[in-house]
Coordinates of C-alpha atoms in Angstrom, one line a residue:
Chain U
M661 CA -75.2 69.0 -12.8
R662 CA -75.7 72.4 -10.7
I663 CA -75.2 72.2 -6.9
T664 CA -74.7 74.4 -3.8
L665 CA -72.2 74.0 -1.5
S666 CA -73.7 76.0 1.9
I667 CA -70.1 76.7 3.5
R668 CA -69.8 78.2 7.0
R669 CA -67.1 80.9 6.9
F670 CA -65.2 83.1 9.3
D671 CA -62.2 85.3 9.1
P672 CA -61.1 86.3 12.5
E673 CA -59.7 89.6 11.2
R674 CA -62.9 90.7 9.8
D675 CA -65.9 88.5 11.1
H676 CA -67.6 88.7 14.7
A677 CA -69.3 85.5 14.1
P678 CA -69.3 83.0 11.4
H679 CA -71.6 83.1 8.4
E680 CA -73.0 80.8 6.0
E681 CA -72.0 81.2 2.4
A682 CA -73.4 80.2 -0.6
F683 CA -71.3 78.5 -3.7
R684 CA -73.1 77.3 -6.9
L685 CA -71.3 75.0 -9.5
D686 CA -71.6 72.5 -12.2
V687 CA -70.0 69.1 -11.5
A688 CA -70.0 65.6 -12.6
W689 CA -71.7 64.4 -9.5
R690 CA -71.4 61.0 -9.6
S691 CA -67.7 61.5 -9.2
T692 CA -66.9 64.4 -7.8
T693 CA -66.0 64.3 -3.8
V694 CA -66.9 67.2 -1.5
L695 CA -62.9 68.0 -1.4
D696 CA -63.0 68.4 -5.3
A697 CA -65.6 70.8 -5.1
L698 CA -64.1 72.9 -2.5
I699 CA -60.9 72.7 -4.4
R700 CA -62.6 74.3 -7.7
I701 CA -64.3 76.8 -5.5
R702 CA -61.3 78.0 -4.4
Q703 CA -59.5 77.8 -8.1
E704 CA -62.3 79.3 -9.9
I705 CA -64.7 81.5 -7.1
D706 CA -63.2 82.5 -4.3
S707 CA -59.3 82.2 -3.9
T708 CA -59.7 83.2 0.1
L709 CA -61.4 80.3 1.1
A710 CA -59.5 78.3 3.7
F711 CA -59.6 74.5 4.1
R712 CA -57.1 71.8 4.7
H713 CA -56.0 68.9 2.2
S714 CA -53.4 66.9 1.0
C715 CA -53.7 63.3 0.2
R716 CA -56.9 63.2 -1.5
S717 CA -57.3 59.7 -0.6
A718 CA -58.7 59.3 3.1
I719 CA -54.9 58.6 4.4
C720 CA -53.8 62.1 5.7
G721 CA -56.3 62.9 7.9
S722 CA -56.4 66.8 6.9
C723 CA -59.9 67.1 5.4
S724 CA -61.7 66.4 8.2
M725 CA -65.0 68.7 8.7
I726 CA -68.9 68.4 9.0
I727 CA -70.9 68.0 6.1
N728 CA -74.7 67.8 6.3
D729 CA -74.0 67.4 10.1
R730 CA -71.7 64.0 9.9
H731 CA -68.3 64.6 10.8
T732 CA -66.2 63.3 8.1
L733 CA -63.5 63.7 5.5
A734 CA -64.1 65.8 2.9
C735 CA -62.3 63.3 0.2
K736 CA -64.3 60.7 1.2
T737 CA -67.5 62.1 0.4
L738 CA -68.9 62.2 -2.5
V739 CA -71.3 65.1 -3.9
G740 CA -74.0 62.6 -5.3
H741 CA -74.5 60.4 -2.0
E742 CA -74.9 63.7 -0.4
I743 CA -77.4 64.8 -2.8
E744 CA -79.3 61.8 -3.2
R745 CA -79.6 61.9 0.6
H746 CA -80.3 65.7 1.8
G747 CA -81.0 67.4 -1.6
P748 CA -79.1 70.0 -3.9
T749 CA -77.7 71.8 -1.0
I750 CA -74.6 70.7 0.6
R751 CA -73.9 72.0 3.9
V752 CA -70.2 72.5 5.4
E753 CA -68.8 73.4 8.6
P754 CA -65.4 73.1 10.1
M755 CA -64.6 70.6 13.0
R756 CA -66.2 71.3 16.8
N757 CA -64.6 70.9 19.9
L758 CA -61.4 72.4 18.6
P759 CA -60.8 76.7 18.3
P760 CA -61.8 77.7 14.7
L761 CA -59.2 79.4 12.7
K762 CA -60.5 80.4 9.5
D763 CA -63.5 78.9 7.4
L764 CA -63.5 75.3 7.6
T765 CA -59.9 75.3 9.4
V766 CA -59.6 74.5 13.1
R767 CA -56.3 74.8 15.4
M768 CA -55.3 71.5 15.9
E769 CA -52.8 72.4 18.9
P770 CA -55.2 71.0 21.6
F771 CA -55.7 68.0 19.4
W772 CA -51.8 67.4 19.4
D773 CA -51.1 67.9 23.0
K774 CA -53.7 65.7 24.3
A775 CA -52.1 62.9 22.0
R776 CA -48.6 63.7 23.9
L777 CA -50.0 63.6 26.9
V778 CA -50.7 60.0 26.7
T779 CA -46.9 59.3 26.1
P780 CA -47.8 57.5 22.6
W781 CA -44.5 55.6 22.6
L782 CA -43.3 52.3 23.7
E783 CA -41.8 53.0 27.5
S784 CA -39.5 50.7 29.7
A785 CA -40.4 50.4 33.3
D786 CA -38.3 52.9 34.5
G787 CA -39.4 55.1 31.9
A788 CA -35.6 55.9 30.6
G789 CA -34.1 52.3 29.7
T790 CA -34.7 50.3 26.3
I791 CA -37.6 48.6 24.9
P792 CA -37.3 44.8 24.7
D793 CA -36.6 44.1 21.2
A794 CA -39.6 41.4 20.9
V795 CA -41.5 40.4 17.5
L796 CA -45.3 41.3 18.0
T797 CA -47.2 38.0 17.4
K798 CA -50.1 37.6 14.8
E799 CA -52.8 37.8 17.3
T800 CA -51.6 41.0 19.5
R801 CA -51.0 42.7 15.8
S802 CA -54.7 41.9 15.0
H803 CA -55.7 43.2 18.5
L804 CA -54.0 46.5 18.0
H805 CA -54.9 46.7 14.4
N806 CA -57.8 48.8 14.7
V807 CA -56.5 51.4 16.8
D808 CA -53.2 51.6 14.6
A809 CA -55.4 52.8 11.5
C810 CA -56.0 55.7 13.1
I811 CA -54.9 58.8 10.9
M812 CA -55.6 61.3 13.6
C813 CA -58.1 63.3 11.4
G814 CA -60.2 64.5 14.6
A815 CA -63.3 63.6 13.3
C816 CA -64.0 61.6 16.6
V817 CA -62.8 64.8 18.7
S818 CA -65.1 66.9 16.8
S819 CA -68.1 64.6 17.4
C820 CA -67.5 63.7 21.4
S821 CA -70.2 64.8 23.7
S822 CA -68.1 65.2 26.9
L823 CA -65.4 67.4 25.1
A824 CA -68.2 69.7 24.0
V825 CA -69.0 70.4 27.6
S826 CA -65.6 69.2 29.4
P827 CA -62.9 70.8 27.0
G828 CA -60.2 69.2 29.4
F829 CA -61.1 65.9 28.7
L830 CA -58.4 63.8 27.0
G831 CA -60.8 62.5 24.2
P832 CA -61.6 59.6 22.3
A833 CA -58.3 60.0 19.7
A834 CA -56.0 60.4 22.5
L835 CA -57.4 57.8 24.5
A836 CA -57.4 55.5 21.6
K837 CA -53.8 56.2 21.2
A838 CA -53.2 55.6 24.8
Y839 CA -54.8 52.0 24.5
R840 CA -52.6 51.2 21.6
F841 CA -49.5 51.5 24.0
L842 CA -51.2 49.7 27.1
A843 CA -52.5 47.0 24.9
D844 CA -48.5 46.6 23.2
P845 CA -46.9 43.4 24.9
R846 CA -43.6 45.2 24.7
D847 CA -44.5 48.4 26.7
R848 CA -43.8 47.9 30.4
A849 CA -45.5 51.1 31.8
R850 CA -49.1 49.7 32.1
T851 CA -49.0 50.9 35.8
R852 CA -47.8 54.1 35.5
R853 CA -50.3 54.6 32.4
L854 CA -53.4 53.6 33.9
E855 CA -52.7 55.4 36.9
A856 CA -52.6 58.9 34.8
L857 CA -55.5 57.7 32.1
T858 CA -58.1 57.2 35.3
Q859 CA -57.2 60.8 36.9
A860 CA -59.6 63.8 36.1
D861 CA -60.1 64.5 32.4
G862 CA -59.3 60.9 31.5
V863 CA -61.3 57.4 30.7
W864 CA -64.3 58.2 33.2
D865 CA -65.2 61.2 31.3
C866 CA -66.7 59.3 28.5
T867 CA -70.5 59.1 28.4
R868 CA -70.4 56.1 26.0
C869 CA -72.6 57.9 23.4
N870 CA -71.0 56.2 20.5
F871 CA -70.2 59.2 18.4
C872 CA -66.9 58.7 18.0
V873 CA -67.7 55.1 16.8
E874 CA -70.1 56.0 14.4
V875 CA -67.9 59.0 12.9
C876 CA -64.5 57.3 12.7
P877 CA -63.5 57.0 8.7
K878 CA -61.4 54.0 9.6
D879 CA -63.4 52.2 11.8
V880 CA -61.0 52.5 15.0
Q881 CA -63.9 52.7 17.5
P882 CA -62.2 54.6 20.4
M883 CA -65.0 54.1 22.2
E884 CA -64.2 50.5 22.5
A885 CA -60.6 51.3 23.4
I886 CA -61.5 53.4 26.1
V887 CA -63.9 50.4 27.4
R888 CA -60.6 48.5 27.3
I889 CA -58.7 50.9 29.3
R890 CA -61.7 51.1 32.0
R891 CA -61.8 47.2 31.8
A892 CA -57.7 47.0 32.3
A893 CA -57.8 49.5 35.4
I894 CA -60.5 47.6 37.2
T895 CA -58.5 44.0 36.4
D896 CA -55.6 45.7 37.8
G897 CA -57.8 46.7 41.1
M898 CA -58.0 50.3 40.4
T899 CA -61.2 50.5 41.7
D900 CA -61.3 53.6 44.0
T901 CA -62.8 55.9 41.5
I902 CA -66.8 56.2 41.2
G903 CA -66.4 55.3 37.6
A904 CA -64.8 52.2 38.3
G905 CA -67.5 51.5 41.5
H906 CA -70.1 52.3 38.6
I907 CA -68.8 49.0 37.0
T908 CA -68.6 47.1 39.8
S909 CA -71.6 47.6 41.8
F910 CA -73.8 47.2 38.6
V911 CA -72.2 43.4 38.3
D912 CA -72.5 42.9 41.6
V913 CA -76.3 44.2 41.7
V914 CA -76.9 42.2 38.5
R915 CA -75.8 38.7 39.9
H916 CA -77.5 39.2 42.8
E917 CA -80.9 40.0 41.6
G918 CA -80.5 39.2 37.9
R919 CA -81.7 42.7 36.9
L920 CA -80.4 46.2 37.7
N921 CA -82.2 47.8 40.6
E922 CA -81.9 52.0 41.0
G923 CA -82.8 51.6 44.2
R924 CA -79.9 50.0 45.0
L925 CA -77.1 50.7 42.9
P926 CA -76.3 54.4 44.2
L927 CA -76.1 52.9 47.5
Q928 CA -73.3 50.7 46.4
M929 CA -71.8 52.8 44.3
L930 CA -71.4 55.7 46.5
W931 CA -71.4 54.3 50.0
R932 CA -67.6 55.0 50.1
H933 CA -68.1 58.8 48.9
P934 CA -70.6 60.1 51.5
A935 CA -71.0 63.7 49.9
A936 CA -72.2 62.4 46.8
L937 CA -74.3 60.2 48.6
L938 CA -76.2 62.8 50.3
A939 CA -76.8 64.9 47.0
Q940 CA -78.9 62.1 45.9
L941 CA -80.8 62.3 48.9
P942 CA -83.3 65.4 48.0
L943 CA -84.2 63.2 44.7
A944 CA -84.2 59.9 46.5
V945 CA -87.3 61.2 48.7
K946 CA -89.0 63.0 45.4
M947 CA -88.5 59.5 43.7
L948 CA -90.3 57.8 46.8
V949 CA -93.2 60.2 46.7
R950 CA -94.1 59.7 43.3
G951 CA -93.4 55.6 43.5
K952 CA -90.4 55.8 41.3
A953 CA -87.7 54.3 43.8
P954 CA -87.4 50.8 43.9
L955 CA -86.5 49.0 47.0
P956 CA -82.6 48.8 47.8
W957 CA -83.0 44.9 48.2
H958 CA -85.2 43.0 45.7
P959 CA -86.0 39.2 45.5
P960 CA -83.9 38.0 42.9
L961 CA -85.7 36.4 39.5
P962 CA -86.6 32.7 40.0
S963 CA -84.1 31.8 37.3
I964 CA -81.0 33.4 39.0
R965 CA -79.2 30.1 39.2
A966 CA -78.6 30.2 35.9
I967 CA -77.9 34.0 35.7
R968 CA -75.3 33.5 38.5
G969 CA -74.1 30.5 36.4
L970 CA -73.0 33.0 33.6
F971 CA -71.1 35.3 36.1
G972 CA -69.3 32.6 37.6
R973 CA -68.2 31.1 34.5
W974 CA -67.0 34.3 32.9
R975 CA -65.2 35.5 36.1
R976 CA -63.2 32.1 35.8
A977 CA -62.7 32.7 32.3
S978 CA -59.3 34.5 31.5
S979 CA -61.1 37.2 29.4
W980 CA -62.5 38.2 32.8
T981 CA -59.2 39.7 33.8
N982 CA -58.8 41.6 30.5
Chain N
M890 CA -98.9 41.7 16.5
R891 CA -97.1 39.4 18.5
Y892 CA -93.7 40.0 20.5
A893 CA -91.5 38.2 23.0
F894 CA -91.8 41.4 25.3
F895 CA -88.3 42.7 27.1
P896 CA -89.2 45.5 29.3
G897 CA -85.9 46.0 30.6
C898 CA -85.1 46.9 34.0
V899 CA -85.7 50.7 34.1
A900 CA -89.4 50.0 33.3
Q901 CA -89.8 47.5 35.9
G902 CA -87.7 49.7 38.3
A903 CA -87.8 53.5 38.4
C904 CA -89.8 54.4 35.3
P905 CA -92.8 52.1 36.0
E906 CA -95.0 54.5 34.0
L907 CA -93.3 53.2 31.1
Y908 CA -94.3 50.0 31.7
Q909 CA -97.7 50.9 32.2
S910 CA -98.0 53.1 29.3
T911 CA -96.8 50.5 27.1
M912 CA -99.5 48.1 28.0
V913 CA -102.5 50.6 27.3
V914 CA -100.7 51.2 24.0
A915 CA -100.4 47.3 23.3
R916 CA -104.1 46.7 24.6
H917 CA -105.3 49.0 22.4
F918 CA -104.1 48.1 19.5
G919 CA -104.5 44.4 20.3
I920 CA -100.7 44.0 20.0
E921 CA -99.9 40.7 22.3
L922 CA -96.8 41.2 24.8
V923 CA -95.2 37.5 25.7
E924 CA -93.0 39.0 28.5
L925 CA -89.7 37.1 29.1
R926 CA -90.0 37.1 32.8
Q927 CA -86.8 35.3 33.2
A928 CA -84.8 37.5 31.2
S929 CA -81.8 39.2 33.0
C930 CA -80.5 42.7 32.5
C931 CA -78.9 43.3 28.9
G932 CA -75.9 44.8 30.5
A933 CA -76.6 48.5 29.6
G934 CA -73.3 48.6 28.0
V935 CA -71.8 48.6 31.7
L936 CA -71.3 44.6 32.1
K937 CA -69.6 44.7 28.9
E938 CA -67.0 47.0 30.7
A939 CA -66.0 44.1 33.2
S940 CA -66.2 41.2 30.8
P941 CA -67.5 41.2 27.3
E942 CA -68.7 37.6 27.3
L943 CA -70.7 37.9 30.4
A944 CA -72.9 40.5 28.7
L945 CA -72.8 38.8 25.6
S946 CA -73.7 35.6 27.1
L947 CA -76.8 37.2 29.2
N948 CA -77.8 38.5 25.9
A949 CA -78.1 35.4 23.8
R950 CA -79.6 33.7 26.6
T951 CA -82.9 36.1 26.4
F952 CA -82.4 35.5 22.3
G953 CA -82.8 32.3 23.0
M954 CA -85.5 32.3 25.0
A955 CA -88.0 34.9 22.5
Q956 CA -86.4 32.3 19.6
R957 CA -88.1 29.4 21.6
L958 CA -91.3 31.4 21.2
G959 CA -91.2 31.8 17.7
L960 CA -91.5 35.6 18.1
P961 CA -89.7 38.9 17.4
L962 CA -87.9 40.5 20.7
L963 CA -89.8 43.9 21.3
T964 CA -87.7 46.4 23.7
I965 CA -89.3 49.5 25.1
C966 CA -85.7 51.0 25.9
G967 CA -83.4 52.7 23.5
T968 CA -80.5 51.3 25.3
C969 CA -81.5 47.8 25.6
Q970 CA -82.2 48.0 21.9
G971 CA -78.8 49.3 21.0
V972 CA -77.0 47.0 23.3
M973 CA -79.0 44.3 21.7
C974 CA -78.3 44.9 18.4
S975 CA -74.6 45.4 19.0
A976 CA -75.0 41.8 20.7
R977 CA -76.6 40.2 17.9
R978 CA -74.3 41.2 15.4
E979 CA -71.4 39.5 17.4
L980 CA -73.5 36.4 17.9
E981 CA -74.0 36.2 14.0
D982 CA -70.3 35.1 14.3
A983 CA -71.0 31.2 14.5
P984 CA -68.0 30.5 16.7
R985 CA -68.5 33.0 19.2
R986 CA -72.4 32.1 19.4
D987 CA -71.5 28.5 19.9
A988 CA -69.1 29.5 22.9
M989 CA -71.8 31.6 24.5
N990 CA -74.5 29.0 24.0
A991 CA -71.9 26.8 25.6
S992 CA -71.8 28.7 28.8
I993 CA -75.7 28.5 29.4
D994 CA -77.3 26.0 31.6
E995 CA -80.5 26.3 30.2
P996 CA -80.9 24.1 26.5
E997 CA -84.0 25.9 26.0
A998 CA -82.1 29.3 26.1
R999 CA -79.7 28.8 23.7
Y1000 CA -79.5 31.3 20.4
Q1001 CA -79.6 30.0 16.6
G1002 CA -78.8 33.6 15.4
G1003 CA -80.8 35.5 13.3
L1004 CA -83.8 37.1 15.9
E1005 CA -85.6 40.1 14.7
I1006 CA -85.3 42.6 17.6
K1007 CA -87.4 45.8 17.4
H1008 CA -88.0 49.1 19.9
L1009 CA -91.8 49.8 19.9
L1010 CA -91.2 53.2 18.1
W1011 CA -90.1 51.0 15.0
A1012 CA -93.1 48.3 15.5
M1013 CA -95.3 51.1 15.7
I1014 CA -94.2 52.6 12.2
E1015 CA -93.2 49.5 10.6
D1016 CA -95.7 46.6 11.7
L1017 CA -99.0 48.6 13.1
G1018 CA -98.5 51.1 10.1
V1019 CA -98.8 55.3 10.3
D1020 CA -102.1 54.6 8.7
R1021 CA -103.4 52.6 11.5
L1022 CA -102.3 54.8 14.0
K1023 CA -103.4 58.1 12.5
A1024 CA -107.0 56.5 12.2
A1025 CA -106.9 55.5 16.2
V1026 CA -106.0 59.2 17.0
V1027 CA -109.1 60.6 18.8
R1028 CA -107.6 63.4 20.5
P1029 CA -105.0 64.9 18.0
L1030 CA -102.3 66.9 19.6
S1031 CA -102.8 69.9 17.4
G1032 CA -100.5 72.8 18.5
L1033 CA -98.3 70.6 20.4
Q1034 CA -94.8 71.5 19.9
V1035 CA -93.0 68.4 20.8
A1036 CA -88.9 67.8 20.7
P1037 CA -87.8 64.3 19.7
F1038 CA -85.1 63.3 21.6
Y1039 CA -83.8 60.0 20.2
G1040 CA -80.9 59.1 23.1
C1041 CA -77.5 57.6 21.9
Y1042 CA -78.1 53.9 21.6
I1043 CA -81.1 53.7 19.6
L1044 CA -79.0 55.6 16.6
R1045 CA -75.5 54.3 17.0
P1046 CA -73.6 52.7 16.0
S1047 CA -75.7 52.7 13.1
G1048 CA -74.5 49.8 11.5
D1049 CA -75.8 47.7 14.1
L1050 CA -79.1 49.2 14.2
D1051 CA -79.9 49.5 10.6
H1052 CA -82.9 51.9 10.5
D1053 CA -82.7 55.7 11.1
D1054 CA -80.0 57.7 9.4
P1055 CA -77.8 58.7 12.4
F1056 CA -77.5 62.5 12.1
H1057 CA -81.3 62.3 10.4
P1058 CA -83.2 60.3 12.0
E1059 CA -86.8 60.4 11.1
S1060 CA -88.8 57.7 13.6
L1061 CA -90.1 60.1 16.0
E1062 CA -90.8 62.8 13.9
T1063 CA -93.1 60.3 11.8
V1064 CA -94.8 59.6 14.7
I1065 CA -95.3 62.9 16.2
T1066 CA -96.6 63.9 12.9
A1067 CA -99.0 61.0 12.8
L1068 CA -100.6 62.1 16.5
G1069 CA -101.0 65.7 15.1
A1070 CA -98.7 67.3 16.8
T1071 CA -95.3 69.0 15.8
P1072 CA -92.0 68.1 15.8
I1073 CA -89.4 70.4 16.6
D1074 CA -86.0 70.6 14.6
Y1075 CA -83.3 71.1 17.1
E1076 CA -79.8 69.8 17.4
G1077 CA -80.0 68.0 20.6
R1078 CA -82.5 65.6 19.3
I1079 CA -79.6 63.0 18.4
K1080 CA -77.4 63.9 21.2
C1081 CA -76.3 62.4 24.7
C1082 CA -78.7 62.8 27.4
G1083 CA -75.2 62.4 30.4
F1084 CA -77.2 59.8 32.3
P1085 CA -74.5 57.0 32.0
I1086 CA -71.9 59.3 33.8
L1087 CA -74.8 60.9 36.4
L1088 CA -73.3 59.7 39.2
E1089 CA -69.6 59.9 38.3
K1090 CA -69.2 62.7 36.7
A1091 CA -72.4 64.8 37.7
E1092 CA -71.4 68.5 36.3
I1093 CA -70.5 67.1 32.9
A1094 CA -74.1 64.9 32.8
A1095 CA -75.7 67.8 34.0
R1096 CA -74.5 69.7 31.2
L1097 CA -75.1 67.5 28.8
G1098 CA -78.6 67.3 29.6
G1099 CA -78.9 70.8 30.2
E1100 CA -77.7 72.0 26.7
N1101 CA -80.2 69.6 25.1
L1102 CA -82.9 70.9 27.1
V1103 CA -82.6 74.7 26.7
D1104 CA -81.8 73.8 22.9
A1105 CA -85.4 72.1 22.8
K1106 CA -86.7 75.0 24.9
T1107 CA -85.3 77.8 22.9
H1108 CA -86.8 76.2 19.8
G1109 CA -90.3 76.4 21.4
A1110 CA -90.8 72.7 22.9
D1111 CA -94.0 72.3 24.9
C1112 CA -92.7 68.7 25.8
L1113 CA -89.8 66.8 24.8
V1114 CA -90.3 62.7 24.0
T1115 CA -88.2 60.0 24.3
P1116 CA -88.1 56.3 23.3
C1117 CA -85.2 55.1 26.1
P1118 CA -86.3 55.6 29.9
L1119 CA -82.4 56.6 31.0
C1120 CA -82.6 59.6 28.7
H1121 CA -86.1 60.2 30.5
M1122 CA -84.2 59.7 34.0
S1123 CA -82.0 62.1 33.1
L1124 CA -83.7 64.7 31.5
D1125 CA -86.9 64.3 34.1
M1126 CA -85.5 63.4 37.3
Y1127 CA -82.3 65.5 36.9
Q1128 CA -83.7 68.3 35.3
R1129 CA -83.3 70.3 38.5
R1130 CA -79.5 69.6 38.0
A1131 CA -79.5 70.6 34.6
E1132 CA -80.9 73.8 35.9
Q1133 CA -78.3 74.6 38.3
A1134 CA -75.5 74.0 35.9
M1135 CA -77.2 76.0 33.1
G1136 CA -78.0 78.5 35.4
R1137 CA -81.2 79.3 34.4
S1138 CA -84.9 77.6 34.7
I1139 CA -86.2 75.1 32.2
G1140 CA -89.0 73.5 33.3
L1141 CA -90.1 71.3 30.2
P1142 CA -91.8 67.9 30.4
I1143 CA -90.6 65.0 29.5
L1144 CA -92.8 62.3 27.9
H1145 CA -91.9 58.3 27.5
F1146 CA -92.9 57.9 23.8
P1147 CA -96.1 55.4 24.7
Q1148 CA -97.0 58.2 26.7
L1149 CA -97.2 60.7 24.0
V1150 CA -98.9 58.2 21.9
G1151 CA -101.6 57.3 24.8
L1152 CA -102.6 60.7 24.9
A1153 CA -103.6 61.0 21.4
L1154 CA -105.4 57.7 21.7
G1155 CA -107.8 59.1 24.3
Y1156 CA -106.3 57.7 27.5
S1157 CA -106.0 59.7 30.9
P1158 CA -103.0 61.2 32.2
K1159 CA -103.3 58.8 35.5
E1160 CA -103.9 55.6 32.9
L1161 CA -100.6 56.8 31.3
G1162 CA -98.6 57.2 34.7
L1163 CA -97.9 60.9 33.9
G1164 CA -98.3 62.1 37.5
R1165 CA -95.0 60.2 38.3
H1166 CA -92.7 62.5 36.5
L1167 CA -90.9 64.8 38.4
V1168 CA -91.0 67.4 36.1
P1169 CA -95.0 68.4 35.9
V1170 CA -96.6 67.8 32.7
K1171 CA -99.8 70.0 33.3
K1172 CA -99.1 72.7 30.9
V1173 CA -98.9 69.9 27.8
L1174 CA -102.4 69.0 29.3
Q1175 CA -103.5 72.1 29.4
K1176 CA -102.4 72.7 25.6
I1177 CA -104.4 69.8 24.0
G1178 CA -107.3 70.2 26.4
V1179 CA -107.0 67.4 29.3
G1180 CA -108.2 68.4 32.5
G1181 CA -105.2 67.2 34.9

């Protein structure tokens, strides 16, 4: 079958801006991957086409790119699958949120730099000593399994909403890695790690958009790892950030009223941050005028006893603190 | 059409116009909504950051209430929809479900699994049907360029929601077209509005919202429509801040999904609560020939 690959090309030595170039080729479309097609284009049509690849088996993580808007691995994407869903032209672009290099390649340095920033190795309590030679239990291993499956392909980073507007953000891949070491019982640097991860550009910058969960070719669910780091920080009493205050205040408001109250949440969240609270004032007035500002204290739902029962039960349960 | 109705916190709080316009549209089509008045907040993805079990048990309790009525659950909030679909997936695991049920005091609110949970957007397409919707249009929104804005939770993770393709959704476009309006194609339609970090990371949130608004505007949108009231809050209430972050004026009216439907059904702006928005909708009304 004759297919078209519309590839976003960019040569920093010649081009001012990227442009699309269409390549046509005949393929056995049911068994051909997008990576196979790219390799054939380079061999048969244009030897200057730049892209990374190695294992062809979704293990090395080299060939991540954007195929028909999806951040994914070219070696894991079947041409036939794309054609059935999106027609005979397959659009291929380089990853985003990383500096473009040439054609479908991007600079991975910021990616690795951020991974390094989260201390991706086991640490002793003083940061210098030896690590206890303990064997991981089956349960712990299953707990770490998801994040250990990460092949560092960068698809999550490419899709990350916060990174797109805040390039300093550690991002989903590095934070998933951070969680992997935080959750390892052999590690002795929990507090140090949590303090670093809750700084600016850390876990509280995640907007929970779920793109990283959606695109990960290995089901690592980086956002779930970020949520677990946040939970650990709150459990350990690191609740001074507005981000942590959001969670604790939300819990408090729903425990009292059974529902969220947007009139009360910002007050409770921000009373220790007067500048941020003051910045909300003009908006609060406008909302009030339009009947959009709920009163800060509502009577609770009639069934509030049953609801509070659940809050009490799970607070007492051990899982509350992890 | 009969549903157990879960309006969610925001439609009963900061966005009463969503509740109001939902009622107008439901009444128009004879859709019966049995409201779950004792249901709690779904957790909005926030409660689970404190305790996954707490969030899950609250949702199990809500699902149990719907199940007792023998009705599918209807939501009007993209975030509730996403959170509840993920909770439903977790509760399909029988031991997990049993543990959650054991924590619930009310025997009538224990959940047996297998509940159908639908957003109004999906119900309009799947249960009412596009043909019936089209036939009900008395004020075609011809010439109106509408930017569909899905929001995150109604699309992702797609495995839990099992509806639209998360990168190429069509539900909103289907309804917009049925109402006689023209959906515009722009990248921002599947992106994040920034709402979850509006208070803690105001600059990031303002840029996220701002980029999408500018994207929609530069593609010719007269207004934007969203099935999620959290997106509405971020893009309407905080549009001023987005304008500051982007260093330009935007002035894009943001409509709740049932408000757009209601306009095509011939209802007045007042009946749909359009006067409550912070960004005025006057230009939209002029375009479709409605006196403000």
